[in-house]
Coordinates of C-alpha atoms in Angstrom, one line a residue:
Chain C
M573 CA 167.4 35.2 -7.7
S574 CA 165.8 32.2 -6.3
K575 CA 166.2 33.6 -2.8
Q576 CA 164.2 36.7 -3.8
V577 CA 161.3 34.6 -5.1
D578 CA 161.3 32.4 -2.0
T579 CA 160.9 35.3 0.5
G580 CA 158.2 34.6 3.1
I581 CA 157.4 31.1 1.8
S582 CA 158.7 28.8 4.4
Y583 CA 157.7 25.7 6.3
R584 CA 157.1 27.8 9.4
S585 CA 154.5 29.9 7.5
Y586 CA 152.4 26.8 6.5
Y587 CA 152.7 25.2 9.9
L588 CA 151.5 28.4 11.6
G589 CA 148.6 28.9 9.1
F590 CA 147.5 25.2 9.5
G591 CA 147.8 25.3 13.3
L592 CA 145.9 28.6 13.7
S593 CA 143.2 27.4 11.2
L594 CA 142.6 24.2 13.0
V595 CA 142.2 26.0 16.3
F596 CA 139.8 28.5 14.9
T597 CA 137.8 25.9 13.0
L598 CA 137.5 23.5 16.1
T599 CA 136.7 26.4 18.5
A600 CA 133.9 27.6 16.3
Y601 CA 132.6 24.0 15.9
F602 CA 132.5 23.2 19.6
S603 CA 131.1 26.6 20.6
V604 CA 128.2 25.8 18.4
S605 CA 127.7 22.1 19.1
H606 CA 128.0 22.6 22.8
H607 CA 126.0 25.9 23.0
W608 CA 128.7 27.8 24.9
F609 CA 126.7 31.1 24.6
G610 CA 123.3 32.4 23.6
R611 CA 122.3 33.0 19.9
D612 CA 123.8 36.5 19.7
G613 CA 127.0 35.5 21.5
L614 CA 127.5 32.4 19.3
I615 CA 127.0 34.4 16.2
G616 CA 129.5 37.1 17.2
L617 CA 132.1 34.6 18.3
V618 CA 131.7 32.5 15.0
V619 CA 132.1 35.6 12.9
V620 CA 135.2 36.8 14.7
L621 CA 136.7 33.2 14.4
A622 CA 135.9 33.1 10.7
L623 CA 137.6 36.4 10.1
A624 CA 140.6 35.5 12.1
Q625 CA 140.9 32.3 10.1
F626 CA 140.5 34.3 6.9
M627 CA 143.4 36.6 7.9
A628 CA 145.5 33.7 9.0
Q629 CA 145.1 32.0 5.7
L630 CA 145.6 35.1 3.7
I631 CA 148.9 35.8 5.4
Y632 CA 150.4 32.3 5.8
F633 CA 149.0 30.4 2.8
L634 CA 148.4 33.1 0.2
H635 CA 151.4 35.3 1.4
I636 CA 149.5 38.5 0.8
S637 CA 151.9 40.5 3.0
H638 CA 155.0 39.4 1.0
E639 CA 154.9 41.6 -2.1
A640 CA 157.5 44.1 -3.5
K641 CA 156.8 47.7 -3.2
P642 CA 154.1 48.8 -5.6
R643 CA 151.6 46.6 -3.8
W644 CA 149.1 46.0 -6.6
K645 CA 147.9 42.7 -5.3
L646 CA 147.0 44.3 -1.9
L647 CA 145.3 47.2 -3.7
V648 CA 143.1 44.9 -5.8
F649 CA 142.4 42.9 -2.7
Y650 CA 141.1 45.9 -0.9
F651 CA 138.9 46.9 -3.8
M652 CA 137.5 43.3 -3.9
I653 CA 136.7 43.7 -0.1
L654 CA 134.8 46.9 -0.9
V655 CA 132.8 45.3 -3.6
V656 CA 132.0 42.3 -1.5
L657 CA 130.9 44.4 1.3
I658 CA 128.6 46.7 -0.8
L659 CA 127.2 43.5 -2.5
V660 CA 126.4 41.6 0.5
L661 CA 125.5 44.2 3.1
G662 CA 123.5 46.1 0.4
S663 CA 121.5 43.1 -0.6
L664 CA 120.7 42.2 3.0
W665 CA 119.7 45.9 3.8
I666 CA 117.4 46.3 0.8
M667 CA 115.8 42.9 1.1
N668 CA 115.2 43.2 4.8
N669 CA 113.8 46.6 4.3
L670 CA 111.5 45.2 1.6
N671 CA 110.4 42.4 3.9
Y672 CA 109.7 45.1 6.7
H673 CA 107.5 47.1 4.2
M674 CA 105.7 44.0 2.9
T675 CA 104.3 42.4 6.0
P676 CA 101.0 40.7 5.5
Q677 CA 99.1 43.5 7.3
K678 CA 100.7 46.2 5.1
I679 CA 99.9 44.2 1.9
Q680 CA 96.2 43.8 3.1
Q681 CA 96.1 47.5 3.8
Y682 CA 97.5 48.3 0.4
L683 CA 95.0 46.0 -1.4
Q684 CA 92.1 47.6 0.6
N685 CA 93.2 51.1 -0.5
Q686 CA 93.4 49.9 -4.0
D687 CA 89.8 48.5 -3.8
G688 CA 88.6 51.7 -2.2
G689 CA 90.0 53.7 -5.0
I690 CA 88.3 51.8 -7.7
Chain H
M307 CA 172.7 39.0 -21.5
S308 CA 171.6 36.1 -19.3
E309 CA 170.9 38.5 -16.5
S310 CA 168.6 40.5 -18.6
V311 CA 166.8 37.4 -19.6
A312 CA 166.5 36.4 -16.0
V313 CA 165.1 39.8 -15.1
R314 CA 162.6 39.6 -18.0
R315 CA 161.5 36.2 -17.0
Q316 CA 161.0 37.4 -13.5
E317 CA 158.9 40.3 -14.7
N318 CA 156.8 37.9 -16.8
D319 CA 156.4 35.7 -13.7
S320 CA 155.1 38.6 -11.6
K321 CA 152.7 39.6 -14.4
G322 CA 151.4 36.1 -14.6
L323 CA 151.1 35.9 -10.9
F324 CA 149.2 39.3 -10.8
G325 CA 146.9 38.3 -13.6
F326 CA 146.0 35.1 -11.7
W327 CA 145.5 37.1 -8.6
L328 CA 143.0 39.3 -10.5
Y329 CA 141.1 36.3 -11.6
L330 CA 140.9 35.1 -7.9
M331 CA 139.6 38.4 -6.7
T332 CA 136.8 38.5 -9.4
D333 CA 135.9 35.0 -8.4
C334 CA 135.5 36.3 -4.9
V335 CA 132.9 38.7 -6.2
L336 CA 131.1 35.8 -7.8
F337 CA 131.1 34.0 -4.5
A338 CA 130.0 37.1 -2.7
S339 CA 126.9 37.5 -4.9
L340 CA 126.0 33.9 -4.2
F341 CA 126.5 34.4 -0.5
A342 CA 124.3 37.5 -0.7
T343 CA 121.6 35.5 -2.5
F344 CA 121.8 32.8 0.1
A345 CA 121.7 35.2 3.0
V346 CA 118.6 36.8 1.6
L347 CA 116.9 33.4 0.9
R348 CA 117.9 31.9 4.1
I349 CA 114.6 32.5 5.9
G350 CA 112.5 31.5 2.8
T351 CA 112.0 27.7 3.7
N352 CA 108.5 27.7 2.3
G353 CA 107.4 25.6 5.2
G354 CA 110.1 23.0 4.5
P355 CA 113.0 22.0 6.4
T356 CA 115.5 24.5 7.9
G357 CA 119.3 24.1 8.3
Q358 CA 118.8 22.8 11.8
D359 CA 116.6 19.9 10.3
L360 CA 119.1 19.1 7.6
F361 CA 122.7 19.7 8.5
N362 CA 124.8 16.9 10.2
L363 CA 127.4 19.1 11.9
P364 CA 130.0 16.4 12.7
Y365 CA 129.9 15.2 9.1
I366 CA 130.5 18.8 7.9
L367 CA 133.4 19.1 10.3
V368 CA 135.2 16.1 8.8
E369 CA 134.7 17.5 5.4
T370 CA 136.0 20.9 6.5
L371 CA 139.1 19.3 8.1
A372 CA 139.7 17.3 4.9
L373 CA 139.8 20.5 2.9
L374 CA 141.9 22.4 5.4
T375 CA 144.4 19.7 5.6
S376 CA 144.6 19.4 1.7
S377 CA 145.2 23.2 1.7
F378 CA 148.2 22.5 4.1
T379 CA 149.6 19.6 2.1
C380 CA 149.3 21.6 -1.1
G381 CA 151.6 24.1 0.6
M382 CA 154.1 21.3 1.4
A383 CA 154.0 20.4 -2.3
I384 CA 155.0 24.0 -3.2
L385 CA 157.8 24.0 -0.8
A386 CA 159.2 20.6 -2.0
S387 CA 158.9 21.8 -5.6
R388 CA 160.9 25.0 -4.8
R389 CA 163.6 22.7 -3.4
R390 CA 163.6 20.7 -6.6
L391 CA 162.5 17.6 -4.7
R392 CA 160.5 15.8 -7.4
T393 CA 159.4 12.7 -5.5
Q394 CA 158.4 14.7 -2.4
T395 CA 156.4 17.1 -4.7
L396 CA 154.5 14.2 -6.3
L397 CA 153.8 12.6 -3.0
W398 CA 152.3 15.7 -1.4
L399 CA 150.4 16.4 -4.6
A400 CA 148.9 13.0 -4.4
V401 CA 148.0 13.4 -0.8
T402 CA 146.3 16.8 -1.6
F403 CA 144.4 15.2 -4.5
A404 CA 143.2 12.3 -2.3
L405 CA 141.9 14.7 0.3
G406 CA 140.3 16.8 -2.3
I407 CA 138.5 13.7 -3.6
V408 CA 137.4 12.9 0.0
F409 CA 136.0 16.3 0.3
L410 CA 134.2 16.2 -3.1
V411 CA 132.7 12.7 -2.5
M412 CA 131.5 13.7 1.0
E413 CA 129.8 16.8 -0.5
L414 CA 128.2 14.9 -3.3
T415 CA 127.0 12.3 -0.8
E416 CA 125.3 15.0 1.2
F417 CA 123.7 16.5 -1.9
R418 CA 122.4 13.0 -2.9
H419 CA 120.8 12.4 0.6
L420 CA 119.2 15.8 0.4
A421 CA 117.7 15.2 -3.0
A422 CA 116.7 11.6 -2.2
D423 CA 114.7 13.0 0.9
G424 CA 112.8 15.3 -1.4
N425 CA 114.9 18.3 -0.3
G426 CA 116.4 19.1 -3.6
W427 CA 117.1 22.6 -4.9
R428 CA 113.5 23.0 -6.0
R429 CA 112.0 22.6 -2.5
S430 CA 112.5 26.1 -1.2
G431 CA 114.3 29.4 -1.7
F432 CA 116.6 28.4 1.1
L433 CA 117.6 25.2 -0.6
S434 CA 118.0 26.8 -4.0
G435 CA 120.4 29.3 -2.5
Y436 CA 122.2 26.5 -0.6
F437 CA 122.7 24.3 -3.6
T438 CA 123.9 27.2 -5.9
L439 CA 126.4 28.4 -3.4
V440 CA 127.8 25.1 -2.2
G441 CA 127.5 23.6 -5.7
T442 CA 129.5 26.3 -7.3
H443 CA 132.3 25.8 -4.7
G444 CA 132.1 22.1 -5.4
F445 CA 132.4 22.8 -9.1
H446 CA 135.6 25.0 -8.5
I447 CA 137.1 22.0 -6.4
T448 CA 136.4 19.7 -9.4
I449 CA 138.3 22.0 -11.7
G450 CA 140.9 22.4 -9.1
L451 CA 141.3 18.5 -8.9
L452 CA 141.4 18.1 -12.8
W453 CA 144.2 20.8 -12.9
M454 CA 146.0 19.1 -10.1
A455 CA 145.8 15.8 -12.1
A456 CA 147.2 17.5 -15.1
M457 CA 150.2 19.0 -13.1
F458 CA 150.9 15.8 -11.5
S459 CA 151.3 14.0 -14.7
K460 CA 153.4 16.9 -16.0
V461 CA 155.8 16.8 -13.1
Y462 CA 155.8 13.0 -13.3
F463 CA 156.7 12.8 -16.9
K464 CA 158.7 16.1 -17.5
G465 CA 160.2 16.6 -14.1
L466 CA 160.3 19.9 -12.3
T467 CA 160.8 22.6 -15.0
E468 CA 160.8 26.3 -14.1
A469 CA 157.4 26.7 -15.9
G470 CA 156.1 23.7 -13.9
I471 CA 157.1 25.2 -10.6
R472 CA 155.6 28.5 -11.4
K473 CA 152.2 26.9 -12.5
L474 CA 152.3 24.7 -9.4
F475 CA 152.4 27.9 -7.4
L476 CA 149.3 29.3 -9.2
L477 CA 147.5 26.1 -8.5
S478 CA 148.3 26.3 -4.9
L479 CA 146.9 29.9 -4.8
F480 CA 143.7 28.5 -6.4
W481 CA 143.5 25.7 -3.8
H482 CA 144.1 27.9 -0.9
F483 CA 141.5 30.3 -2.3
L484 CA 138.9 27.6 -2.3
D485 CA 139.7 26.8 1.3
L486 CA 139.2 30.5 2.1
V487 CA 135.8 30.6 0.5
W488 CA 134.9 27.3 2.4
I489 CA 135.6 29.1 5.8
F490 CA 132.7 31.3 5.1
I491 CA 130.5 28.6 3.8
F492 CA 131.2 26.5 6.9
T493 CA 130.3 29.6 9.1
I494 CA 127.4 31.2 7.3
V495 CA 125.8 28.1 5.8
Y496 CA 126.5 25.4 8.3
L497 CA 127.3 27.0 11.7
F498 CA 124.6 29.7 11.4
G499 CA 122.3 27.1 10.1
V500 CA 122.3 25.0 13.2
I501 CA 122.4 27.8 15.9
P502 CA 118.9 27.7 17.4
V503 CA 116.8 30.8 16.8

């Protein structure tokens, strides 16, 4: 029984997770502190490294891939990702759109129209 | 008889584990809403300092490495507990706890410096978002440390019971989860904050 519980949780898993996380963290740090690329390149690289580290820790620290067949944990995880994406991307989309429509010129224009109407 | 008890216990274990997993996933949604708030307010500095003026990246790197290492040593404690090595479990837990304290103290020191320079959470939308997001993470770390201290004394006084090993594993999931959230704080708040426009 204890063997069944232990599947996938080994020293190797933690060493791998720690090593990969260290590499990803340090690469991200030095790429930014030493300005390896321009702004867009840096942002892209840092995002990719963060996602890579996220995956590494999910697999090697949180053992998400080691689950018996009805994989409810994984299903809930996917749903969480969906909610998070809607929440974050939706907020950014709406608020940037609002910013775009509420530039000082547009506000001025709007106020002038209002005054004219009265 | 004993086999059915064992089977039932295993079922309960997996239910408890799943329940805790559900909690972690909902906590992710909480953090996501704070990340969204921060992302939206990021440009709203109200003429005040930006991330580039405020963040000391080498300091943040040390903080990050302390938390990452504590995540790793927490895993070592779990492996030791599963091999019924009580002393080793306690030792790794103590190391994890110490690194967690280092992280928390560094974070609070940073907060104190910011507030002392007049850059508290009331300074601008950017700083409100910053303190809420990073502060909520720090609050979780505090809870994790209290839980860890409780587990430490439990293992110290009562030894490694089956229930204790199970709860240690839940604690490790919580601790790894906090490190997972920190990856994104490190990237989105600090690294994005210092990349020049």
